PDB file of C-alpha atoms in Angstrom:
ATOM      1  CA  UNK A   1    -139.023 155.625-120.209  1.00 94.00           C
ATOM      2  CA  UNK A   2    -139.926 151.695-119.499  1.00 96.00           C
ATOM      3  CA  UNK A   3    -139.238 149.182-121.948  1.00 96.00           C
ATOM      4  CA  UNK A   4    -141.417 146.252-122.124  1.00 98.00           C
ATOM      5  CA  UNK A   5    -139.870 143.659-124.514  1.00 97.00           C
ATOM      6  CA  UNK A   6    -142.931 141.336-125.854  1.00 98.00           C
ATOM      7  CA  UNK A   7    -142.108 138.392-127.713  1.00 97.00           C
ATOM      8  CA  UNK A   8    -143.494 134.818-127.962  1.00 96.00           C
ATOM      9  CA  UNK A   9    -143.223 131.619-131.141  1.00 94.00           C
ATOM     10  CA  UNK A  10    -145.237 131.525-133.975  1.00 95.00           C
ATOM     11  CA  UNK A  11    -149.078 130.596-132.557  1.00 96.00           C
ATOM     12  CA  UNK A  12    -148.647 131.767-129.545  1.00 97.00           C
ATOM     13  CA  UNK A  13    -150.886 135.141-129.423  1.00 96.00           C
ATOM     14  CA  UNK A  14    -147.983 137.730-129.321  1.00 96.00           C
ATOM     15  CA  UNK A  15    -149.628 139.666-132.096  1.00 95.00           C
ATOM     16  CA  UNK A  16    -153.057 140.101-130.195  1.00 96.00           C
ATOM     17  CA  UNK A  17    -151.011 141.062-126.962  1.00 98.00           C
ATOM     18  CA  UNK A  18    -149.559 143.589-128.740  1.00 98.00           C
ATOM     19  CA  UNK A  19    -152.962 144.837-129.547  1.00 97.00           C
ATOM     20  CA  UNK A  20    -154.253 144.780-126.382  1.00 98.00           C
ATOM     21  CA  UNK A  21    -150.928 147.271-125.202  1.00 98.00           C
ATOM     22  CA  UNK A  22    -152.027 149.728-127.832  1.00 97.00           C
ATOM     23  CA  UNK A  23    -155.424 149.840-126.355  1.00 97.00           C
ATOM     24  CA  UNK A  24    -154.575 150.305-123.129  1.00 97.00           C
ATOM     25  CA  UNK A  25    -152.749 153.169-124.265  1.00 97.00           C
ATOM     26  CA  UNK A  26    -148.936 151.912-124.509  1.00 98.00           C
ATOM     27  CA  UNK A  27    -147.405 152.825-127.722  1.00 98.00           C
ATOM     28  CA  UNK A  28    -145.832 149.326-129.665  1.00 97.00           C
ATOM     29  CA  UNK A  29    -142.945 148.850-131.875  1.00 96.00           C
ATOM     30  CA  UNK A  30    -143.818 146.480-133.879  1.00 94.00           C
ATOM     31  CA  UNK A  31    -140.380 144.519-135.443  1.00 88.00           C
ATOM     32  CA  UNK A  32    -142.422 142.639-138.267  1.00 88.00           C
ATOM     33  CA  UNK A  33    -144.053 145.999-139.794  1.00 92.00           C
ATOM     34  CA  UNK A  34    -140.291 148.033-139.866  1.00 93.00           C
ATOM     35  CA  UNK A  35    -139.453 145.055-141.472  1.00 93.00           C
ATOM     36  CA  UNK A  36    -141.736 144.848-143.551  1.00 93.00           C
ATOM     37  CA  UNK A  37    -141.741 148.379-144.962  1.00 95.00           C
ATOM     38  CA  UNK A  38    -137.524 147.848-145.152  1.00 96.00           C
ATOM     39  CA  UNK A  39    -138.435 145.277-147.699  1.00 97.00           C
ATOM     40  CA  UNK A  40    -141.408 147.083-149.533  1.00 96.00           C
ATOM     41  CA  UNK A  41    -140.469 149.203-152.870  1.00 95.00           C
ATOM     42  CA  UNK A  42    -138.589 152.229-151.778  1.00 93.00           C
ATOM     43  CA  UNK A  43    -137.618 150.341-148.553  1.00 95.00           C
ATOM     44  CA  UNK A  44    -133.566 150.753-147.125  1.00 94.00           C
ATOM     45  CA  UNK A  45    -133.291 146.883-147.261  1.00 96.00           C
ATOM     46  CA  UNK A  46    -134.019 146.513-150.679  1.00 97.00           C
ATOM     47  CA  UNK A  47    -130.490 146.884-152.048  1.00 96.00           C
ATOM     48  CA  UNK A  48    -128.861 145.738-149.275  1.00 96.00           C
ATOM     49  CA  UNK A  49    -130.497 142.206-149.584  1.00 97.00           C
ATOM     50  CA  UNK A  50    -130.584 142.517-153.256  1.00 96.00           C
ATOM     51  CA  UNK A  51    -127.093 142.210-153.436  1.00 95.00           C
ATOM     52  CA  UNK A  52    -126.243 139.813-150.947  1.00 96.00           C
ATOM     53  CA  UNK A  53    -129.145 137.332-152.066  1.00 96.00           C
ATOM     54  CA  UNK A  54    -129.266 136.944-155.690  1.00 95.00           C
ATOM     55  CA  UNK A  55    -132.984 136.542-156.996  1.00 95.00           C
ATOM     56  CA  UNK A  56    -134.806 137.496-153.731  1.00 96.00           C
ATOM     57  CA  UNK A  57    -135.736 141.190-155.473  1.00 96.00           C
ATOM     58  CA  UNK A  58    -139.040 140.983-157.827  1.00 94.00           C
ATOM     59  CA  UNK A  59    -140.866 143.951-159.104  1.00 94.00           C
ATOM     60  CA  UNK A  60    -138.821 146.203-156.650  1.00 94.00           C
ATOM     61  CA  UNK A  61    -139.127 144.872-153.416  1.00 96.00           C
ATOM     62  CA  UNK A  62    -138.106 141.931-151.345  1.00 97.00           C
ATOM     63  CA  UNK A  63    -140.131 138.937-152.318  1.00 95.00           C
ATOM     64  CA  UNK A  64    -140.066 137.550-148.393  1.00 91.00           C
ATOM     65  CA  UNK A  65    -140.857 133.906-149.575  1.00 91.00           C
ATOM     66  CA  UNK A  66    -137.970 133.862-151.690  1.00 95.00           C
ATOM     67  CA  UNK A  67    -135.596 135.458-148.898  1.00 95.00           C
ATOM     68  CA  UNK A  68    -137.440 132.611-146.636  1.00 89.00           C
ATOM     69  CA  UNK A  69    -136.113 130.076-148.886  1.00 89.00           C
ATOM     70  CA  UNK A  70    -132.807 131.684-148.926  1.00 93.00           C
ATOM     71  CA  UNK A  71    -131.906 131.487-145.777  1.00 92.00           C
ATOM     72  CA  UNK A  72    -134.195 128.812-143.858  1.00 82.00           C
ATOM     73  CA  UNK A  73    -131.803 125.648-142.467  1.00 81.00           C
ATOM     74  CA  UNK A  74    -129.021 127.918-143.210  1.00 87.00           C
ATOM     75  CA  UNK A  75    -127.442 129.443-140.007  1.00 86.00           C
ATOM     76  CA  UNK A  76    -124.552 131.651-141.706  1.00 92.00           C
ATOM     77  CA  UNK A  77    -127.208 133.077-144.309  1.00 93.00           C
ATOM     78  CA  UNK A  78    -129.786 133.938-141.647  1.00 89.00           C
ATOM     79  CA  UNK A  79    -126.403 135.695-140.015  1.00 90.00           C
ATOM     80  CA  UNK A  80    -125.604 138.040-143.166  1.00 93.00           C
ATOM     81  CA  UNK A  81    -129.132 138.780-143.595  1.00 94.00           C
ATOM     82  CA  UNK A  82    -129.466 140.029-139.861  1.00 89.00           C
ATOM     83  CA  UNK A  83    -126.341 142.207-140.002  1.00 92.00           C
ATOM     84  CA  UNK A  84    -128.147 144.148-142.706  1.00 95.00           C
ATOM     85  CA  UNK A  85    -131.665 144.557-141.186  1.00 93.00           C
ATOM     86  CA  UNK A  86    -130.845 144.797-137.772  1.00 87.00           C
ATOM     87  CA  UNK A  87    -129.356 148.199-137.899  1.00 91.00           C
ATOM     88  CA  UNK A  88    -132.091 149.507-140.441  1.00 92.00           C
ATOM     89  CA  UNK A  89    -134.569 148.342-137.947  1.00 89.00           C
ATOM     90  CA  UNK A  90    -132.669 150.350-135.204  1.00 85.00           C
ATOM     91  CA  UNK A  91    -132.704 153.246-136.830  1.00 88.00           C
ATOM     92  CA  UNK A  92    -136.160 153.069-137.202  1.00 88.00           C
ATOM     93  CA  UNK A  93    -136.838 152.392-134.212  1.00 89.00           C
ATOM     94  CA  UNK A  94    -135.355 155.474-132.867  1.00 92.00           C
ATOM     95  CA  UNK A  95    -137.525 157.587-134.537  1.00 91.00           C
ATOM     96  CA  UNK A  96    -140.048 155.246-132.424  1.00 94.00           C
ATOM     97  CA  UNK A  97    -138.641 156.410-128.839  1.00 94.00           C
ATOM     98  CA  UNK A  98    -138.989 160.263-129.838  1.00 94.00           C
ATOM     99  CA  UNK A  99    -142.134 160.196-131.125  1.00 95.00           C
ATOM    100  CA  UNK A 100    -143.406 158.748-127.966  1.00 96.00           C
ATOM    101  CA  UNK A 101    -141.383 160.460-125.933  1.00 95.00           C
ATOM    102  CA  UNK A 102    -142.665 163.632-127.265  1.00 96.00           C
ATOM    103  CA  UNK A 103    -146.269 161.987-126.765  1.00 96.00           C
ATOM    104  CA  UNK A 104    -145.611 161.919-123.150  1.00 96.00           C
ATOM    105  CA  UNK A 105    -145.342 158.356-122.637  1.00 97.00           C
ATOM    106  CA  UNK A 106    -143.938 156.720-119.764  1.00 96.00           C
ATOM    107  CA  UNK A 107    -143.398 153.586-121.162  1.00 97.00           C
ATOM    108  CA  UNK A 108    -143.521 151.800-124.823  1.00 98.00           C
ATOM    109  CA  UNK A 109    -143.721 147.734-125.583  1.00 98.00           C
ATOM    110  CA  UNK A 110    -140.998 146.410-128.024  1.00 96.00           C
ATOM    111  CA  UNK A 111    -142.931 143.802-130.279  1.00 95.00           C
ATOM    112  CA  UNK A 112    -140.006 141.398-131.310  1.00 91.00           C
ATOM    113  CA  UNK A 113    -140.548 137.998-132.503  1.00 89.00           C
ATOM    114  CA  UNK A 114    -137.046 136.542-132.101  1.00 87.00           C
ATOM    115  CA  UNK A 115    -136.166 139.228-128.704  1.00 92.00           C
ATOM    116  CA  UNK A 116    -133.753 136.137-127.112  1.00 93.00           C
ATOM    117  CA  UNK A 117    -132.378 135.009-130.413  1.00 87.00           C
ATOM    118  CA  UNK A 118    -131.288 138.519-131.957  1.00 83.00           C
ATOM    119  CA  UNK A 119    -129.882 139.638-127.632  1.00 88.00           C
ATOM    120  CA  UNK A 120    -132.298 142.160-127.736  1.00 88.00           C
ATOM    121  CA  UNK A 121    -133.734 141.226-124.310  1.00 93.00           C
ATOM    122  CA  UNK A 122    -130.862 142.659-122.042  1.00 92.00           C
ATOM    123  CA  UNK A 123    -132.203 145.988-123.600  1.00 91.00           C
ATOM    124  CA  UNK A 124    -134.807 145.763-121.724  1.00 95.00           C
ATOM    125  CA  UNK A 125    -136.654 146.674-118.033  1.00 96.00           C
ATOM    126  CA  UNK A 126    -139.118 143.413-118.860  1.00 97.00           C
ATOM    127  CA  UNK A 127    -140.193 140.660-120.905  1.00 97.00           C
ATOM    128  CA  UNK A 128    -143.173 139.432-121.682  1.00 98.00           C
ATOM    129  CA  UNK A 129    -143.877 136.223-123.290  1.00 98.00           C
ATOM    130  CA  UNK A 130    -147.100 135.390-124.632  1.00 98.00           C
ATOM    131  CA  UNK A 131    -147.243 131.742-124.562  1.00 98.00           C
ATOM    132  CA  UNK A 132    -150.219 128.870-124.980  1.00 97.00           C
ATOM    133  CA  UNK A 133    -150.174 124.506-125.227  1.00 97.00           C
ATOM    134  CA  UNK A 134    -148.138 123.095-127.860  1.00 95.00           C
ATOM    135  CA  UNK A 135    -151.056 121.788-128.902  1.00 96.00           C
ATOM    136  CA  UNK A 136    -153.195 124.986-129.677  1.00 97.00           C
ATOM    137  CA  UNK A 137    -150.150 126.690-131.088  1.00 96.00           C
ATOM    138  CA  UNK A 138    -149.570 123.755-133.607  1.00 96.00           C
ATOM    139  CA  UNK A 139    -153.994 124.148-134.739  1.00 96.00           C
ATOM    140  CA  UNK A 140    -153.353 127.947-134.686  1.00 97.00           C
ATOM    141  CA  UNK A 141    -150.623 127.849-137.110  1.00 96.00           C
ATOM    142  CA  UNK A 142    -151.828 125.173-139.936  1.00 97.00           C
ATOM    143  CA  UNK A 143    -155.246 127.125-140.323  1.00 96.00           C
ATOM    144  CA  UNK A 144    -153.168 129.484-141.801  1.00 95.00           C
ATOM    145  CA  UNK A 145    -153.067 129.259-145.052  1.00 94.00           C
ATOM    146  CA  UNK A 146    -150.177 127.754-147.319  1.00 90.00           C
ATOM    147  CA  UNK A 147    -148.714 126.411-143.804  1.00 94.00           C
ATOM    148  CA  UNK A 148    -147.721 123.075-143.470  1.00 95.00           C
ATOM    149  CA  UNK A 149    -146.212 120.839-140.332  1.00 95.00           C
ATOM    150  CA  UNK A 150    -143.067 120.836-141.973  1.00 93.00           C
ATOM    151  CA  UNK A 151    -142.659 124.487-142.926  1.00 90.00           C
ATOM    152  CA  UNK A 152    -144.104 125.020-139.166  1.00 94.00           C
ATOM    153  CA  UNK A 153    -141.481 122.564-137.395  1.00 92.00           C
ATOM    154  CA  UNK A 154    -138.697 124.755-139.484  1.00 87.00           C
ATOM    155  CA  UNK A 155    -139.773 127.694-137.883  1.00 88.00           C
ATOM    156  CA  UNK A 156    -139.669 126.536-134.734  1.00 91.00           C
ATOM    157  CA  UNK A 157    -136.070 124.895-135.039  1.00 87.00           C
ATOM    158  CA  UNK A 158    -135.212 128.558-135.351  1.00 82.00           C
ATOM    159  CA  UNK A 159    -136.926 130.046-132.454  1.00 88.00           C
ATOM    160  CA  UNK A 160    -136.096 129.862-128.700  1.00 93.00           C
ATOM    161  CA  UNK A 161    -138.396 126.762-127.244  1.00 94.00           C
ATOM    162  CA  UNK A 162    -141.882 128.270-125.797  1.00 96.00           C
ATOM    163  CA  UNK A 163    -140.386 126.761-122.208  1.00 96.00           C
ATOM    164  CA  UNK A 164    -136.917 128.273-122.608  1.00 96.00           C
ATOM    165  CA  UNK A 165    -138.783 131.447-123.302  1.00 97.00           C
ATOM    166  CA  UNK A 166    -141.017 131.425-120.618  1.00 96.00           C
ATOM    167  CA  UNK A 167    -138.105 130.794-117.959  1.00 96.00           C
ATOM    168  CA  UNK A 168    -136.621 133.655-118.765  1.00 95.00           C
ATOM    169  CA  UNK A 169    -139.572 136.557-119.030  1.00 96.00           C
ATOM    170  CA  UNK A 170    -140.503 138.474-116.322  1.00 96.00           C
ATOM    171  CA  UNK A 171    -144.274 138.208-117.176  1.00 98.00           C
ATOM    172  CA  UNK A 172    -146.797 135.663-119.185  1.00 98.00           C
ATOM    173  CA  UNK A 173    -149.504 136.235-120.789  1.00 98.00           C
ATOM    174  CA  UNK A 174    -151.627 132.768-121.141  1.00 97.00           C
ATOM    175  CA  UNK A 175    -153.238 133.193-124.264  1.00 97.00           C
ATOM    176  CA  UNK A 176    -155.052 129.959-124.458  1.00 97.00           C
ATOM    177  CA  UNK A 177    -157.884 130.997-121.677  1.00 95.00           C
ATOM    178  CA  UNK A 178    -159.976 133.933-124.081  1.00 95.00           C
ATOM    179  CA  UNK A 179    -158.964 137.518-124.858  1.00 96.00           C
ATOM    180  CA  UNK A 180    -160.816 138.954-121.517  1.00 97.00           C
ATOM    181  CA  UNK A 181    -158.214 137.202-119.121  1.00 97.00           C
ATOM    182  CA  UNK A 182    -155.567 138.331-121.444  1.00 97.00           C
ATOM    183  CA  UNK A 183    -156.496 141.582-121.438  1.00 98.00           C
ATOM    184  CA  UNK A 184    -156.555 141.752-117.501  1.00 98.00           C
ATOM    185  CA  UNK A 185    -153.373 140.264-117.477  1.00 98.00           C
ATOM    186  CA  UNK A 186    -151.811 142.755-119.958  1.00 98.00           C
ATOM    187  CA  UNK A 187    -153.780 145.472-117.175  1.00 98.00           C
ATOM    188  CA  UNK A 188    -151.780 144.033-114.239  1.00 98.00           C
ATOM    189  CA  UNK A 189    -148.253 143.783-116.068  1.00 98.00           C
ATOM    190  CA  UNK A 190    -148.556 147.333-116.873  1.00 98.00           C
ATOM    191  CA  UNK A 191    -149.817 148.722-113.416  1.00 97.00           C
ATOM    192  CA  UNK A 192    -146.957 146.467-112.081  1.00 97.00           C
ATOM    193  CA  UNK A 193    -144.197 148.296-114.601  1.00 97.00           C
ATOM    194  CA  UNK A 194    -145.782 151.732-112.948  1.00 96.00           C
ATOM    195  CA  UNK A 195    -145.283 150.634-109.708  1.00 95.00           C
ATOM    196  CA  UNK A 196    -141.016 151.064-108.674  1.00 92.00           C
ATOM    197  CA  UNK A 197    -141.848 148.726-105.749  1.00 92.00           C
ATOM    198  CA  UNK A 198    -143.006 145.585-107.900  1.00 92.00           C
ATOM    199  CA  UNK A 199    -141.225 146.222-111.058  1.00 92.00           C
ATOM    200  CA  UNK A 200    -138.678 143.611-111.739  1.00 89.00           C
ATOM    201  CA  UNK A 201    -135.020 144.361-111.505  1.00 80.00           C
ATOM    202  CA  UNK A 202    -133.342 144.454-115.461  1.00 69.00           C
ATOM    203  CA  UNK A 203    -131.277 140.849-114.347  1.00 58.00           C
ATOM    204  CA  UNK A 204    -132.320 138.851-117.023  1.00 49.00           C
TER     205      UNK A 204
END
C-alpha cells in the first residue's frame, strides 16, 4: 500500500486537501480527529495526560486549551506530552491500515499537522505540503475566532517554516488559486503515486 504523508502550517489549506483525497476516493488518517477522540471522555489519553499535567482534566476529558497553555513555549513539556499520545495515536492508526486494506485500497493519505516535527515523514512513499502566501495564511487564521497575532505567531514558532516544508515534499498543493485547481492538482499527485515510473523514490 502507498503512503501519502499530507501536512502543511496552520492557514495553509491542509484540511480541505484532505477533503479533496477522500473524494477522490483515497481513504485519510486524519491525526487531529485520533487526537481528538484520545482526549474526549472515555478517550486512552485521558489519564495519561491527567497525571502528567495537573488541572488539564475538566468534566472527564482533556480540556485542549488548558493542555495548550500547558505546554506552549515549553519545549520539554510539549516532549512528555508527545511520548504519551504518539503511541496511542499509532495504535490507532493501525486499525486505520486494516480497515483499508481490507477495503481494497491501494493507497491511503496520512493527515499530520506536525509530519517533519514528530519524524513521521521518513515513514512515508510521499509528502505533500499544502502551502499558500504568508499573507493569506496570516487573514485565514485571525478570522477564526478567539485567534489573535500573538497566539498565531506561537504556533508557528512551533511548526516547521512553510519554505522549509515545501523544500522537502515531494508534491504542493497551491491552495491560494481556488479549490478547482486544487482539486486537479490533488488528481495529478495521485495518478502520479499510481504510476511506478513517476512516483518519487522514499529519499526524503
Amino acid at each position: 500500500m502507498i503512503l501519502i504523508g499530507l501536512t502543511g502550517s496552520i492557514g495553509m489549506g491542509k484540511s480541505t486537501t484532505a477533503a479533496m483525497f477522500r473524494e477522490a476516493g483515497v481513504p485519510v488518517y486524519d491525526a487531529d480527529a485520533a487526537v481528538h477522540d484520545l482526549y474526549d471522555t472515555g478517550g486512552a489519553a485521558v489519564g495519561p495526560v491527567g497525571e502528567a499535567f495537573p488541572g488539564v482534566v475538566r468534566d472527564r476529558k482533556v480540556d485542549r486549551e488548558a493542555l495548550r497553555q500547558a505546554v506552549l513555549g515549553k519545549p520539554d513539556e510539549l516532549k512528555r506530552l508527545n511520548a504519551i499520545v504518539h503511541p496511542l495515536v499509532g495504535s490507532d492508526r493501525i486499525g486505520f491500515f486494516a480497515k483499508a486494506e481490507a477495503d481494497g485500497a491501494d493507497m491511503v493519505v496520512l493527515d499530520i499537522p506536525l509530519l517533519f516535527e514528530t519524524g513521521g515523514h521518513v515513514n512515508v512513499d510521499a509528502i505533500v505540503v499544502a502551502s499558500a502566501p504568508a499573507g493569506l495564511q496570516r487573514e485565514r487564521v485571525l478570522a477564526r475566532p478567539g485567534m489573535t497575532p500573538e497566539r498565531l505567531d506561537a504556533i508557528l514558532a512551533q511548526q516547521l517554516a512553510d519554505a522549509e516544508k515545501r523544500a522537502r515534499a515531494h508534491f504542493v498543493v497551491d491552495t491560494s488559486r481556488g479549490l478547482e485547481p486544487a482539486r486537479i492538482q490533488v488528481a495529478e499527485i495521485i495518478a502520479a503515486m499510481r504510476d511506478p515510473q513517476t512516483r518519487p523514490a522514499r529519499d526524503r
